[in-house]
Amino acid sequence: IALLVFALKIYLSLPKSYQRWKRLDLSTDFILYVLFLSNFIGIVFCRSMHYQFYSWYFHSLQFLLWYSGFNIVLQILWFVILE
């Protein structure tokens, strides 16, 4: 359900002209954001986790914190608290 809500949020945030099966010029930052945030949502709601998912999550966490736009002190603090 969380991934469905996330997908709807991304879809509805696009301009109306892009929602009708037109070709999108997506930036690499946006594509990474969608992939990494989907993985993060999966990790938050998982019951058990394989180490490969955790290793991908660990390396994507820095990007998610950078993309969030928080202050650098908050980003470092959040990273230290999570790990």
PDB file of C-alpha atoms in Angstrom:
ATOM      1  CA  ILE A   1       0.000   0.000   0.000  1.00  0.00           C
ATOM      2  CA  ALA A   2       2.859   2.384   0.824  1.00  0.00           C
ATOM      3  CA  LEU A   3       4.445   1.851  -2.605  1.00  0.00           C
ATOM      4  CA  LEU A   4       1.076   2.475  -4.268  1.00  0.00           C
ATOM      5  CA  VAL A   5       0.677   5.753  -2.355  1.00  0.00           C
ATOM      6  CA  PHE A   6       4.239   6.740  -3.309  1.00  0.00           C
ATOM      7  CA  ALA A   7       3.587   5.938  -6.995  1.00  0.00           C
ATOM      8  CA  LEU A   8       0.393   7.993  -6.959  1.00  0.00           C
ATOM      9  CA  LYS A   9       2.213  10.917  -5.345  1.00  0.00           C
ATOM     10  CA  ILE A  10       4.901  10.826  -8.037  1.00  0.00           C
ATOM     11  CA  TYR A  11       2.320  10.476 -10.822  1.00  0.00           C
ATOM     12  CA  LEU A  12       0.132  13.296  -9.548  1.00  0.00           C
ATOM     13  CA  SER A  13       3.118  15.605  -9.045  1.00  0.00           C
ATOM     14  CA  LEU A  14       3.901  15.476 -12.773  1.00  0.00           C
ATOM     15  CA  PRO A  15       2.396  18.184 -14.965  1.00  0.00           C
ATOM     16  CA  LYS A  16      -0.904  17.188 -16.583  1.00  0.00           C
ATOM     17  CA  SER A  17       0.680  17.160 -20.034  1.00  0.00           C
ATOM     18  CA  TYR A  18       3.053  14.351 -18.972  1.00  0.00           C
ATOM     19  CA  GLN A  19       0.355  12.148 -17.477  1.00  0.00           C
ATOM     20  CA  ARG A  20      -0.983  11.072 -20.875  1.00  0.00           C
ATOM     21  CA  TRP A  21       1.689   8.575 -21.969  1.00  0.00           C
ATOM     22  CA  LYS A  22       4.052  11.153 -23.394  1.00  0.00           C
ATOM     23  CA  ARG A  23       7.773  10.664 -23.411  1.00  0.00           C
ATOM     24  CA  LEU A  24       9.369  12.027 -20.265  1.00  0.00           C
ATOM     25  CA  ASP A  25      12.839  13.484 -20.029  1.00  0.00           C
ATOM     26  CA  LEU A  26      13.638  12.263 -16.535  1.00  0.00           C
ATOM     27  CA  SER A  27      16.815  13.283 -14.777  1.00  0.00           C
ATOM     28  CA  THR A  28      19.095  10.651 -13.313  1.00  0.00           C
ATOM     29  CA  ASP A  29      18.576  12.188  -9.863  1.00  0.00           C
ATOM     30  CA  PHE A  30      14.816  11.654 -10.133  1.00  0.00           C
ATOM     31  CA  ILE A  31      15.218   8.052 -11.326  1.00  0.00           C
ATOM     32  CA  LEU A  32      17.618   7.289  -8.450  1.00  0.00           C
ATOM     33  CA  TYR A  33      15.232   8.977  -6.022  1.00  0.00           C
ATOM     34  CA  VAL A  34      12.329   6.773  -7.114  1.00  0.00           C
ATOM     35  CA  LEU A  35      14.389   3.554  -6.981  1.00  0.00           C
ATOM     36  CA  PHE A  36      16.084   4.306  -3.672  1.00  0.00           C
ATOM     37  CA  LEU A  37      12.920   5.543  -1.976  1.00  0.00           C
ATOM     38  CA  SER A  38      11.026   2.450  -3.147  1.00  0.00           C
ATOM     39  CA  ASN A  39      13.766   0.314  -1.623  1.00  0.00           C
ATOM     40  CA  PHE A  40      13.628   2.368   1.576  1.00  0.00           C
ATOM     41  CA  ILE A  41       9.859   1.872   1.847  1.00  0.00           C
ATOM     42  CA  GLY A  42      10.380  -1.868   1.387  1.00  0.00           C
ATOM     43  CA  ILE A  43      12.981  -1.937   4.158  1.00  0.00           C
ATOM     44  CA  VAL A  44      10.780   0.033   6.542  1.00  0.00           C
ATOM     45  CA  PHE A  45       7.881  -2.413   6.155  1.00  0.00           C
ATOM     46  CA  CYS A  46       9.797  -5.709   5.860  1.00  0.00           C
ATOM     47  CA  ARG A  47       9.658  -8.485   8.436  1.00  0.00           C
ATOM     48  CA  SER A  48      13.005 -10.037   7.627  1.00  0.00           C
ATOM     49  CA  MET A  49      15.747  -8.717   5.419  1.00  0.00           C
ATOM     50  CA  HIS A  50      18.406 -10.303   3.256  1.00  0.00           C
ATOM     51  CA  TYR A  51      21.828  -8.704   3.592  1.00  0.00           C
ATOM     52  CA  GLN A  52      21.830  -7.619  -0.081  1.00  0.00           C
ATOM     53  CA  PHE A  53      18.877  -5.299   0.519  1.00  0.00           C
ATOM     54  CA  TYR A  54      20.597  -3.793   3.536  1.00  0.00           C
ATOM     55  CA  SER A  55      23.806  -3.180   1.601  1.00  0.00           C
ATOM     56  CA  TRP A  56      21.890  -1.367  -1.159  1.00  0.00           C
ATOM     57  CA  TYR A  57      19.972   0.599   1.473  1.00  0.00           C
ATOM     58  CA  PHE A  58      23.183   1.638   3.228  1.00  0.00           C
ATOM     59  CA  HIS A  59      24.665   3.057   0.028  1.00  0.00           C
ATOM     60  CA  SER A  60      21.444   4.741  -1.052  1.00  0.00           C
ATOM     61  CA  LEU A  61      20.832   6.422   2.298  1.00  0.00           C
ATOM     62  CA  GLN A  62      23.406   9.153   1.634  1.00  0.00           C
ATOM     63  CA  PHE A  63      21.684  10.050  -1.632  1.00  0.00           C
ATOM     64  CA  LEU A  64      18.245  10.121   0.004  1.00  0.00           C
ATOM     65  CA  LEU A  65      19.516  12.417   2.727  1.00  0.00           C
ATOM     66  CA  TRP A  66      21.175  14.714   0.179  1.00  0.00           C
ATOM     67  CA  TYR A  67      18.022  14.774  -1.971  1.00  0.00           C
ATOM     68  CA  SER A  68      15.855  15.615   1.053  1.00  0.00           C
ATOM     69  CA  GLY A  69      17.275  19.128   1.220  1.00  0.00           C
ATOM     70  CA  PHE A  70      17.778  19.069   4.990  1.00  0.00           C
ATOM     71  CA  ASN A  71      20.531  21.071   6.616  1.00  0.00           C
ATOM     72  CA  ILE A  72      23.914  19.263   6.420  1.00  0.00           C
ATOM     73  CA  VAL A  73      24.061  18.968  10.212  1.00  0.00           C
ATOM     74  CA  LEU A  74      20.641  17.291  10.267  1.00  0.00           C
ATOM     75  CA  GLN A  75      21.678  14.968   7.434  1.00  0.00           C
ATOM     76  CA  ILE A  76      24.791  13.813   9.296  1.00  0.00           C
ATOM     77  CA  LEU A  77      22.885  13.492  12.561  1.00  0.00           C
ATOM     78  CA  TRP A  78      20.114  11.465  10.894  1.00  0.00           C
ATOM     79  CA  PHE A  79      22.682   9.167   9.264  1.00  0.00           C
ATOM     80  CA  VAL A  80      24.493   8.574  12.573  1.00  0.00           C
ATOM     81  CA  ILE A  81      21.232   7.911  14.421  1.00  0.00           C
ATOM     82  CA  LEU A  82      20.038   5.389  11.831  1.00  0.00           C
ATOM     83  CA  GLU A  83      23.314   3.508  11.743  1.00  0.00           C
TER      84      GLU A  83
END
